[in-house]
Amino acid sequence: MNHGFEKIREERIEELGSVAQVWRHKKTAGRVLSMINNDENKVFGISFRTPPEDSTGIAHILEHSVLCGSRKYPVKEPFVELLKGSLQTFLNAMTFPDKTCYPVASANLADFYNLVDVYLDAAFFPLLDENRLKQEGWHYELDDPEGRMTYKGVVYNEMKGAYSSPDSLLYEYSQQSLFPDNTYGLDSGGDPFVIPDLTWEQFSEFHRTHYHPSNAYAFFYGDDDPEKRLEILDEYFNQFEPLSPEFSQVPLQPRFEKAREVRKTFPASAGNTKCMFTVNWLLAETADANLNLALHILEHILTGLPSSPLRKALMDSGLGEDLAGVGLEADIRQMFFSVGLKGVHSANAIKIESLIHDTLVGLVKNGIDPKDVEAAINSVEFDLRENNTGSYPRGLSLMFQTLSTWLYDDEKGNPGDPLLLLPFEEPLRNIKAWVAEGENIFEELISRLLLHNPHRTTVLLEPDENLGKELTKKERGRLAEAKAAMSDEDLKRVIEETAELRRLQEEPDDPEALASIPRLQVADLPEKNTPIPAETVETGGVQCHYHDLHTSGIAYFDLAFDLSGVPDELLHLVPLLGRTLVEAGTKKRDYVDLSQWIARTTGGISPQVLCQPVLGSPEAAARLIVRVKATGDKLDETADILKEILTEARLDDRTRLRQMVSESLARLEQALVPSGHIMVARRLKARAHRAHAMEEAMNGVTALEVMRTLPPRIENDFRRVGKEFVKLADIILRRGNLVMNATCEQPLFATLQPLLADIAGVLPEGASAPVERTAPAFPKREGLSIPAQVNYVGKGANVYEHGIEYHGSLNAASKFLRTGYLWEKIRVLGGAYGGFTVFDRSSGSLSFLSYRDPNVEKTIENYDGVADYLKNLDLSDDELQKSIIGAIGEVDAYQLPDAKGFTAFVRALTNDHEEGRARMREEILSCTAEDFKRLAKAAEIVANHGDIVVMGNEPAMDVSGLDLEMKGIL
């Protein structure tokens, strides 16, 4: 019954409520880890050891390409077909420095098996040819012998975006500096200048050797049949002959005898003098459970809290604006630690290095504050026991954890132990015992692995206002040189190949091939929404929403304060006020003591700003929310913390406020390149509804612009700034503005409820009167200039203002458009990394967006073509069914209990009641091809009346012909 596999090991892991079985395929030696438990959100992943030998991005491009059609499913992109019509809770692929992973997840068993089969066939039997490499990797594009030849390719443009992000570059250079002699010293994603060196022969051979069961690591997790797992894998594994995977081994990096320095540059705007600096240490291999956990705790001790000694020393120094570095990297064979500062002057790099060294010396000499140790251990333990992976399936997080030890064979060729880090009770018990016995384990780790470790590097990343132009010039020069070397026959061939690739990209899939993709039927979907338990109770004179859900002894609760009384000119301070409550200290204790108290007592207290439209209303559900989680035995003390921070927060600590403003400003600036599409979306939506305008004012480009005025105001007129914070707190932190939310089991809520009443009781009575708001004035066509090699292009409008009424079919049509027309036009043909439709049911905001896009005007033309495309669409029943299934999958998105409770709370605040959601579901399930014309009318409104926002490369925007009103923002 074991289907060609032999069991190597079986172990029950109590901490995870799972039985773990390790299997080996007899014929090919393929490895399998089967995690058996009662989690309905099932996970499968097939991973391969794929250390590259250069920076051509070969593993990354292959990761994209294998999902573009396979032997069993010969369509252009089975991956997209699954996105269209699956109930998947996770569907993606990832390239890491030494591995490539293909994970899927679904809570529906039939859907899960469909996903597994498509992914296995894609991985082992893809329809690879040169056109796949050209589309996903790189190719020459030329339409006219006299025209300019260009590079195009999805990964090529994705990595041009990554190389425009200082944060991405700092991570890459810091890692590479420590590993100059092995695979971690290369860019597995691909260096845009090196990607065009990749040949078809290298590409196809890499797949033949690396995508093989002998080099495979298969992972299953959940409540599906364990025997069926082996049967499915054997069907694929058994089609191969054994292969020695020694070529894919990841060797250890030889140790340095002395520290090294690295200086690099990043593309920047004129006048930008802000550098980034890190100190980096190579530590030890991952495969020591006690050391691994101890290093995670040490990371928390050093930098995990605003009050952590190393973080505090760096921020108090005034030498930079925000912490830099990845912290502890523990997902590769040899762990490393990286820390430093952003927004520094290059001349101060040596001061920062000395400060880091001196701080660590002081911790070893004087000992670490026991409160910091206690806080760190509690925080790490809470996270381990909670096992809260947010929107990620729990099994997926475990898969990545197993690979951090499983992937690496020992010196005898024996595979690593996938279960080494999963049971955490013993190493946690050991560390607690050593600390209790007075052993200075963390001081010893600092001394041995940091202070007396010669394998150390410093990386200084400096801005270069000419680098962007130089990279463009270099690229064009290389292309011109390549073109000049071509004969007339060569040029003709490139033109023909360009046309042929376009023809193949635009050619529709064969209906019979499309029908081969396994999927559910609409009849398989639940007809009704699954309600989230919810009741409303009065607690201390305040409304409290309660959700009776199993949370494993943890109480999740939220204190939400209405922002309707905050005037426009103070909105940008709201996120800062939230941080001040938990990070600035109180009248009784400084922020160090407060941070330690919070970390020792709770699983976290974090501020969050919520700003969403109220359904069917011009009003905004705008709240500053203090989000809390704690175990039942710590609820009394948690309530004491909340009462203190809500009534006695320090709002007049100039130094601390200066630091938080500096950090917030740096984070907003650094988000522009990697998350430009989000900023563009916020900017577009701000035109559509008051709630979106408030969100943009607090977290968008407007917030960035206003925040830049704060540092000089703090220096020159802090009295007035302090008064603004006091005024803001007085407006917001009132009992009449408060509504509460709690998610936990009923017995725990019985303990929590009176404490919530006590918390409400300390607040001043009354509510703040709503203020009038001024609609923001934005240009109709706006260009936001940043030093990036790619663009983020958006166009949008409020379609409700032009007569469109909401119908559930808009969800299905948007899903269809996002995974069909936009995917093909923006990504496949346009070479951008992504294209999106974003429709807000509450406000009527409809936006089209692109991500890491080499184009500007052509992308807008594609957006304007949506209406005609949908009007003339001959939608097959199969495509309609897939769109319905995909839309229902988004409505029924899998959530952990705390997220369910918060979702129900937000729905209550926004009047998104069950009656309306039931109608939405009915309309999605019953929608017809004719209903898709609703989105055609909405898209026509966007084409004719929509605003345009483009963030990206100024020269590209200047020549776009869109007549954009330009503004430099970075």
PDB file of N, CA and C in Angstrom, residues 358-429:
ATOM      1  N   ASP A 358      30.539  48.774  19.883  1.00  0.00           N
ATOM      2  CA  ASP A 358      30.587  49.201  21.283  1.00  0.00           C
ATOM      3  C   ASP A 358      29.344  48.775  22.049  1.00  0.00           C
ATOM      4  N   THR A 359      28.197  48.823  21.379  1.00  0.00           N
ATOM      5  CA  THR A 359      26.953  48.399  22.041  1.00  0.00           C
ATOM      6  C   THR A 359      27.010  46.914  22.373  1.00  0.00           C
ATOM      7  N   LEU A 360      27.493  46.115  21.442  1.00  0.00           N
ATOM      8  CA  LEU A 360      27.603  44.676  21.687  1.00  0.00           C
ATOM      9  C   LEU A 360      28.621  44.379  22.787  1.00  0.00           C
ATOM     10  N   VAL A 361      29.737  45.110  22.780  1.00  0.00           N
ATOM     11  CA  VAL A 361      30.735  44.946  23.847  1.00  0.00           C
ATOM     12  C   VAL A 361      30.115  45.263  25.198  1.00  0.00           C
ATOM     13  N   GLY A 362      29.337  46.336  25.255  1.00  0.00           N
ATOM     14  CA  GLY A 362      28.687  46.721  26.503  1.00  0.00           C
ATOM     15  C   GLY A 362      27.721  45.675  27.002  1.00  0.00           C
ATOM     16  N   LEU A 363      26.987  45.040  26.078  1.00  0.00           N
ATOM     17  CA  LEU A 363      26.037  43.997  26.484  1.00  0.00           C
ATOM     18  C   LEU A 363      26.761  42.787  27.059  1.00  0.00           C
ATOM     19  N   VAL A 364      27.912  42.451  26.472  1.00  0.00           N
ATOM     20  CA  VAL A 364      28.679  41.316  26.994  1.00  0.00           C
ATOM     21  C   VAL A 364      29.310  41.665  28.337  1.00  0.00           C
ATOM     22  N   LYS A 365      29.842  42.846  28.423  1.00  0.00           N
ATOM     23  CA  LYS A 365      30.549  43.266  29.642  1.00  0.00           C
ATOM     24  C   LYS A 365      29.589  43.466  30.813  1.00  0.00           C
ATOM     25  N   ASN A 366      28.490  44.146  30.555  1.00  0.00           N
ATOM     26  CA  ASN A 366      27.566  44.521  31.639  1.00  0.00           C
ATOM     27  C   ASN A 366      26.383  43.577  31.794  1.00  0.00           C
ATOM     28  N   GLY A 367      26.208  42.697  30.819  1.00  0.00           N
ATOM     29  CA  GLY A 367      25.071  41.783  30.859  1.00  0.00           C
ATOM     30  C   GLY A 367      23.832  42.401  30.232  1.00  0.00           C
ATOM     31  N   ILE A 368      23.021  41.552  29.636  1.00  0.00           N
ATOM     32  CA  ILE A 368      21.763  41.983  29.028  1.00  0.00           C
ATOM     33  C   ILE A 368      20.719  42.148  30.119  1.00  0.00           C
ATOM     34  N   ASP A 369      19.934  43.190  30.045  1.00  0.00           N
ATOM     35  CA  ASP A 369      18.855  43.422  31.003  1.00  0.00           C
ATOM     36  C   ASP A 369      17.954  42.182  31.051  1.00  0.00           C
ATOM     37  N   PRO A 370      17.776  41.563  32.220  1.00  0.00           N
ATOM     38  CA  PRO A 370      16.921  40.372  32.318  1.00  0.00           C
ATOM     39  C   PRO A 370      15.511  40.617  31.789  1.00  0.00           C
ATOM     40  N   LYS A 371      15.019  41.858  31.880  1.00  0.00           N
ATOM     41  CA  LYS A 371      13.687  42.158  31.347  1.00  0.00           C
ATOM     42  C   LYS A 371      13.662  42.023  29.826  1.00  0.00           C
ATOM     43  N   ASP A 372      14.773  42.366  29.169  1.00  0.00           N
ATOM     44  CA  ASP A 372      14.854  42.195  27.717  1.00  0.00           C
ATOM     45  C   ASP A 372      14.851  40.717  27.354  1.00  0.00           C
ATOM     46  N   VAL A 373      15.551  39.913  28.139  1.00  0.00           N
ATOM     47  CA  VAL A 373      15.590  38.476  27.890  1.00  0.00           C
ATOM     48  C   VAL A 373      14.196  37.877  28.086  1.00  0.00           C
ATOM     49  N   GLU A 374      13.553  38.238  29.192  1.00  0.00           N
ATOM     50  CA  GLU A 374      12.211  37.721  29.475  1.00  0.00           C
ATOM     51  C   GLU A 374      11.233  38.132  28.383  1.00  0.00           C
ATOM     52  N   ALA A 375      11.312  39.396  27.954  1.00  0.00           N
ATOM     53  CA  ALA A 375      10.408  39.897  26.919  1.00  0.00           C
ATOM     54  C   ALA A 375      10.620  39.141  25.613  1.00  0.00           C
ATOM     55  N   ALA A 376      11.870  38.900  25.253  1.00  0.00           N
ATOM     56  CA  ALA A 376      12.165  38.219  23.996  1.00  0.00           C
ATOM     57  C   ALA A 376      11.695  36.767  24.029  1.00  0.00           C
ATOM     58  N   ILE A 377      11.976  36.074  25.129  1.00  0.00           N
ATOM     59  CA  ILE A 377      11.551  34.674  25.232  1.00  0.00           C
ATOM     60  C   ILE A 377      10.030  34.581  25.178  1.00  0.00           C
ATOM     61  N   ASN A 378       9.342  35.472  25.890  1.00  0.00           N
ATOM     62  CA  ASN A 378       7.881  35.448  25.876  1.00  0.00           C
ATOM     63  C   ASN A 378       7.345  35.706  24.472  1.00  0.00           C
ATOM     64  N   SER A 379       7.915  36.668  23.772  1.00  0.00           N
ATOM     65  CA  SER A 379       7.425  37.012  22.438  1.00  0.00           C
ATOM     66  C   SER A 379       7.625  35.857  21.467  1.00  0.00           C
ATOM     67  N   VAL A 380       8.817  35.257  21.489  1.00  0.00           N
ATOM     68  CA  VAL A 380       9.092  34.149  20.577  1.00  0.00           C
ATOM     69  C   VAL A 380       8.228  32.936  20.927  1.00  0.00           C
ATOM     70  N   GLU A 381       8.090  32.665  22.225  1.00  0.00           N
ATOM     71  CA  GLU A 381       7.249  31.532  22.638  1.00  0.00           C
ATOM     72  C   GLU A 381       5.793  31.755  22.237  1.00  0.00           C
ATOM     73  N   PHE A 382       5.300  32.966  22.436  1.00  0.00           N
ATOM     74  CA  PHE A 382       3.917  33.261  22.062  1.00  0.00           C
ATOM     75  C   PHE A 382       3.718  32.996  20.567  1.00  0.00           C
ATOM     76  N   ASP A 383       4.640  33.467  19.754  1.00  0.00           N
ATOM     77  CA  ASP A 383       4.518  33.267  18.309  1.00  0.00           C
ATOM     78  C   ASP A 383       4.544  31.787  17.941  1.00  0.00           C
ATOM     79  N   LEU A 384       5.405  31.025  18.599  1.00  0.00           N
ATOM     80  CA  LEU A 384       5.485  29.591  18.311  1.00  0.00           C
ATOM     81  C   LEU A 384       4.179  28.888  18.668  1.00  0.00           C
ATOM     82  N   ARG A 385       3.635  29.205  19.829  1.00  0.00           N
ATOM     83  CA  ARG A 385       2.422  28.516  20.272  1.00  0.00           C
ATOM     84  C   ARG A 385       1.191  28.990  19.492  1.00  0.00           C
ATOM     85  N   GLU A 386       1.163  30.275  19.165  1.00  0.00           N
ATOM     86  CA  GLU A 386       0.011  30.805  18.426  1.00  0.00           C
ATOM     87  C   GLU A 386      -0.028  30.240  17.015  1.00  0.00           C
ATOM     88  N   ASN A 387       1.152  30.095  16.388  1.00  0.00           N
ATOM     89  CA  ASN A 387       1.250  29.579  15.023  1.00  0.00           C
ATOM     90  C   ASN A 387       0.310  30.337  14.089  1.00  0.00           C
ATOM     91  N   ASN A 388       0.360  31.654  14.208  1.00  0.00           N
ATOM     92  CA  ASN A 388      -0.527  32.502  13.401  1.00  0.00           C
ATOM     93  C   ASN A 388       0.231  32.957  12.160  1.00  0.00           C
ATOM     94  N   THR A 389      -0.126  32.393  11.024  1.00  0.00           N
ATOM     95  CA  THR A 389       0.584  32.684   9.779  1.00  0.00           C
ATOM     96  C   THR A 389      -0.159  33.695   8.918  1.00  0.00           C
ATOM     97  N   GLY A 390      -1.149  34.376   9.518  1.00  0.00           N
ATOM     98  CA  GLY A 390      -1.873  35.403   8.777  1.00  0.00           C
ATOM     99  C   GLY A 390      -2.612  34.825   7.593  1.00  0.00           C
ATOM    100  N   SER A 391      -2.429  35.423   6.416  1.00  0.00           N
ATOM    101  CA  SER A 391      -3.135  34.949   5.224  1.00  0.00           C
ATOM    102  C   SER A 391      -2.450  33.736   4.606  1.00  0.00           C
ATOM    103  N   TYR A 392      -1.245  33.383   5.071  1.00  0.00           N
ATOM    104  CA  TYR A 392      -0.549  32.183   4.602  1.00  0.00           C
ATOM    105  C   TYR A 392      -1.172  30.950   5.250  1.00  0.00           C
ATOM    106  N   PRO A 393      -1.343  29.860   4.518  1.00  0.00           N
ATOM    107  CA  PRO A 393      -1.721  28.599   5.177  1.00  0.00           C
ATOM    108  C   PRO A 393      -0.637  28.176   6.166  1.00  0.00           C
ATOM    109  N   ARG A 394      -1.055  27.610   7.268  1.00  0.00           N
ATOM    110  CA  ARG A 394      -0.078  27.172   8.275  1.00  0.00           C
ATOM    111  C   ARG A 394       0.893  26.152   7.710  1.00  0.00           C
ATOM    112  N   GLY A 395       0.379  25.254   6.892  1.00  0.00           N
ATOM    113  CA  GLY A 395       1.240  24.226   6.318  1.00  0.00           C
ATOM    114  C   GLY A 395       2.346  24.790   5.458  1.00  0.00           C
ATOM    115  N   LEU A 396       2.073  25.900   4.781  1.00  0.00           N
ATOM    116  CA  LEU A 396       3.085  26.501   3.914  1.00  0.00           C
ATOM    117  C   LEU A 396       4.259  27.021   4.737  1.00  0.00           C
ATOM    118  N   SER A 397       3.952  27.656   5.855  1.00  0.00           N
ATOM    119  CA  SER A 397       5.014  28.141   6.738  1.00  0.00           C
ATOM    120  C   SER A 397       5.873  26.986   7.231  1.00  0.00           C
ATOM    121  N   LEU A 398       5.228  25.871   7.571  1.00  0.00           N
ATOM    122  CA  LEU A 398       5.981  24.700   8.038  1.00  0.00           C
ATOM    123  C   LEU A 398       6.844  24.123   6.918  1.00  0.00           C
ATOM    124  N   MET A 399       6.338  24.131   5.697  1.00  0.00           N
ATOM    125  CA  MET A 399       7.114  23.608   4.579  1.00  0.00           C
ATOM    126  C   MET A 399       8.433  24.355   4.438  1.00  0.00           C
ATOM    127  N   PHE A 400       8.363  25.680   4.476  1.00  0.00           N
ATOM    128  CA  PHE A 400       9.588  26.466   4.349  1.00  0.00           C
ATOM    129  C   PHE A 400      10.537  26.199   5.525  1.00  0.00           C
ATOM    130  N   GLN A 401       9.953  25.980   6.704  1.00  0.00           N
ATOM    131  CA  GLN A 401      10.794  25.706   7.869  1.00  0.00           C
ATOM    132  C   GLN A 401      11.518  24.368   7.715  1.00  0.00           C
ATOM    133  N   THR A 402      10.820  23.370   7.195  1.00  0.00           N
ATOM    134  CA  THR A 402      11.460  22.058   7.018  1.00  0.00           C
ATOM    135  C   THR A 402      12.589  22.132   5.991  1.00  0.00           C
ATOM    136  N   LEU A 403      12.388  22.918   4.934  1.00  0.00           N
ATOM    137  CA  LEU A 403      13.400  22.998   3.876  1.00  0.00           C
ATOM    138  C   LEU A 403      14.693  23.638   4.360  1.00  0.00           C
ATOM    139  N   SER A 404      14.612  24.439   5.429  1.00  0.00           N
ATOM    140  CA  SER A 404      15.817  25.109   5.918  1.00  0.00           C
ATOM    141  C   SER A 404      16.813  24.128   6.544  1.00  0.00           C
ATOM    142  N   THR A 405      16.384  22.887   6.789  1.00  0.00           N
ATOM    143  CA  THR A 405      17.323  21.853   7.264  1.00  0.00           C
ATOM    144  C   THR A 405      17.318  20.630   6.344  1.00  0.00           C
ATOM    145  N   TRP A 406      16.203  20.342   5.731  1.00  0.00           N
ATOM    146  CA  TRP A 406      16.022  19.146   4.907  1.00  0.00           C
ATOM    147  C   TRP A 406      16.886  19.186   3.645  1.00  0.00           C
ATOM    148  N   LEU A 407      17.072  20.351   3.123  1.00  0.00           N
ATOM    149  CA  LEU A 407      17.663  20.539   1.797  1.00  0.00           C
ATOM    150  C   LEU A 407      19.144  20.178   1.733  1.00  0.00           C
ATOM    151  N   TYR A 408      19.812  20.173   2.877  1.00  0.00           N
ATOM    152  CA  TYR A 408      21.276  20.128   2.864  1.00  0.00           C
ATOM    153  C   TYR A 408      21.788  18.784   3.350  1.00  0.00           C
ATOM    154  N   ASP A 409      22.439  18.029   2.460  1.00  0.00           N
ATOM    155  CA  ASP A 409      22.997  16.726   2.798  1.00  0.00           C
ATOM    156  C   ASP A 409      24.242  16.902   3.675  1.00  0.00           C
ATOM    157  N   ASP A 410      24.503  15.895   4.494  1.00  0.00           N
ATOM    158  CA  ASP A 410      25.725  15.949   5.293  1.00  0.00           C
ATOM    159  C   ASP A 410      26.922  15.504   4.458  1.00  0.00           C
ATOM    160  N   GLU A 411      28.099  15.430   5.084  1.00  0.00           N
ATOM    161  CA  GLU A 411      29.323  15.116   4.338  1.00  0.00           C
ATOM    162  C   GLU A 411      29.307  13.700   3.767  1.00  0.00           C
ATOM    163  N   LYS A 412      28.424  12.821   4.296  1.00  0.00           N
ATOM    164  CA  LYS A 412      28.306  11.459   3.774  1.00  0.00           C
ATOM    165  C   LYS A 412      27.224  11.318   2.719  1.00  0.00           C
ATOM    166  N   GLY A 413      26.554  12.437   2.405  1.00  0.00           N
ATOM    167  CA  GLY A 413      25.509  12.408   1.390  1.00  0.00           C
ATOM    168  C   GLY A 413      24.134  12.071   1.930  1.00  0.00           C
ATOM    169  N   ASN A 414      24.023  11.967   3.264  1.00  0.00           N
ATOM    170  CA  ASN A 414      22.713  11.685   3.848  1.00  0.00           C
ATOM    171  C   ASN A 414      21.862  12.952   3.839  1.00  0.00           C
ATOM    172  N   PRO A 415      20.569  12.832   3.511  1.00  0.00           N
ATOM    173  CA  PRO A 415      19.719  14.030   3.462  1.00  0.00           C
ATOM    174  C   PRO A 415      19.545  14.658   4.837  1.00  0.00           C
ATOM    175  N   GLY A 416      19.318  15.946   4.840  1.00  0.00           N
ATOM    176  CA  GLY A 416      19.089  16.654   6.088  1.00  0.00           C
ATOM    177  C   GLY A 416      17.798  16.223   6.751  1.00  0.00           C
ATOM    178  N   ASP A 417      17.620  16.629   7.985  1.00  0.00           N
ATOM    179  CA  ASP A 417      16.467  16.230   8.793  1.00  0.00           C
ATOM    180  C   ASP A 417      15.372  17.288   8.666  1.00  0.00           C
ATOM    181  N   PRO A 418      14.234  16.962   8.013  1.00  0.00           N
ATOM    182  CA  PRO A 418      13.179  17.963   7.842  1.00  0.00           C
ATOM    183  C   PRO A 418      12.445  18.298   9.137  1.00  0.00           C
ATOM    184  N   LEU A 419      12.551  17.427  10.136  1.00  0.00           N
ATOM    185  CA  LEU A 419      11.783  17.617  11.373  1.00  0.00           C
ATOM    186  C   LEU A 419      12.591  18.303  12.469  1.00  0.00           C
ATOM    187  N   LEU A 420      13.815  18.671  12.168  1.00  0.00           N
ATOM    188  CA  LEU A 420      14.721  19.143  13.199  1.00  0.00           C
ATOM    189  C   LEU A 420      14.176  20.345  13.964  1.00  0.00           C
ATOM    190  N   LEU A 421      13.567  21.304  13.262  1.00  0.00           N
ATOM    191  CA  LEU A 421      13.162  22.547  13.910  1.00  0.00           C
ATOM    192  C   LEU A 421      11.675  22.607  14.248  1.00  0.00           C
ATOM    193  N   LEU A 422      10.912  21.576  13.872  1.00  0.00           N
ATOM    194  CA  LEU A 422       9.460  21.646  14.096  1.00  0.00           C
ATOM    195  C   LEU A 422       9.073  21.470  15.567  1.00  0.00           C
ATOM    196  N   PRO A 423       9.614  20.479  16.294  1.00  0.00           N
ATOM    197  CA  PRO A 423       9.276  20.391  17.723  1.00  0.00           C
ATOM    198  C   PRO A 423      10.067  21.459  18.494  1.00  0.00           C
ATOM    199  N   PHE A 424       9.359  22.392  19.082  1.00  0.00           N
ATOM    200  CA  PHE A 424      10.076  23.498  19.730  1.00  0.00           C
ATOM    201  C   PHE A 424      10.084  23.406  21.258  1.00  0.00           C
ATOM    202  N   GLU A 425       9.312  22.491  21.832  1.00  0.00           N
ATOM    203  CA  GLU A 425       9.212  22.440  23.288  1.00  0.00           C
ATOM    204  C   GLU A 425      10.562  22.179  23.952  1.00  0.00           C
ATOM    205  N   GLU A 426      11.319  21.201  23.440  1.00  0.00           N
ATOM    206  CA  GLU A 426      12.585  20.845  24.089  1.00  0.00           C
ATOM    207  C   GLU A 426      13.608  21.978  24.018  1.00  0.00           C
ATOM    208  N   PRO A 427      13.894  22.551  22.828  1.00  0.00           N
ATOM    209  CA  PRO A 427      14.854  23.662  22.823  1.00  0.00           C
ATOM    210  C   PRO A 427      14.372  24.867  23.628  1.00  0.00           C
ATOM    211  N   LEU A 428      13.074  25.111  23.644  1.00  0.00           N
ATOM    212  CA  LEU A 428      12.550  26.221  24.439  1.00  0.00           C
ATOM    213  C   LEU A 428      12.746  25.950  25.930  1.00  0.00           C
ATOM    214  N   ARG A 429      12.474  24.698  26.326  1.00  0.00           N
ATOM    215  CA  ARG A 429      12.664  24.313  27.729  1.00  0.00           C
ATOM    216  C   ARG A 429      14.140  24.420  28.111  1.00  0.00           C
TER     217      ARG A 429
END
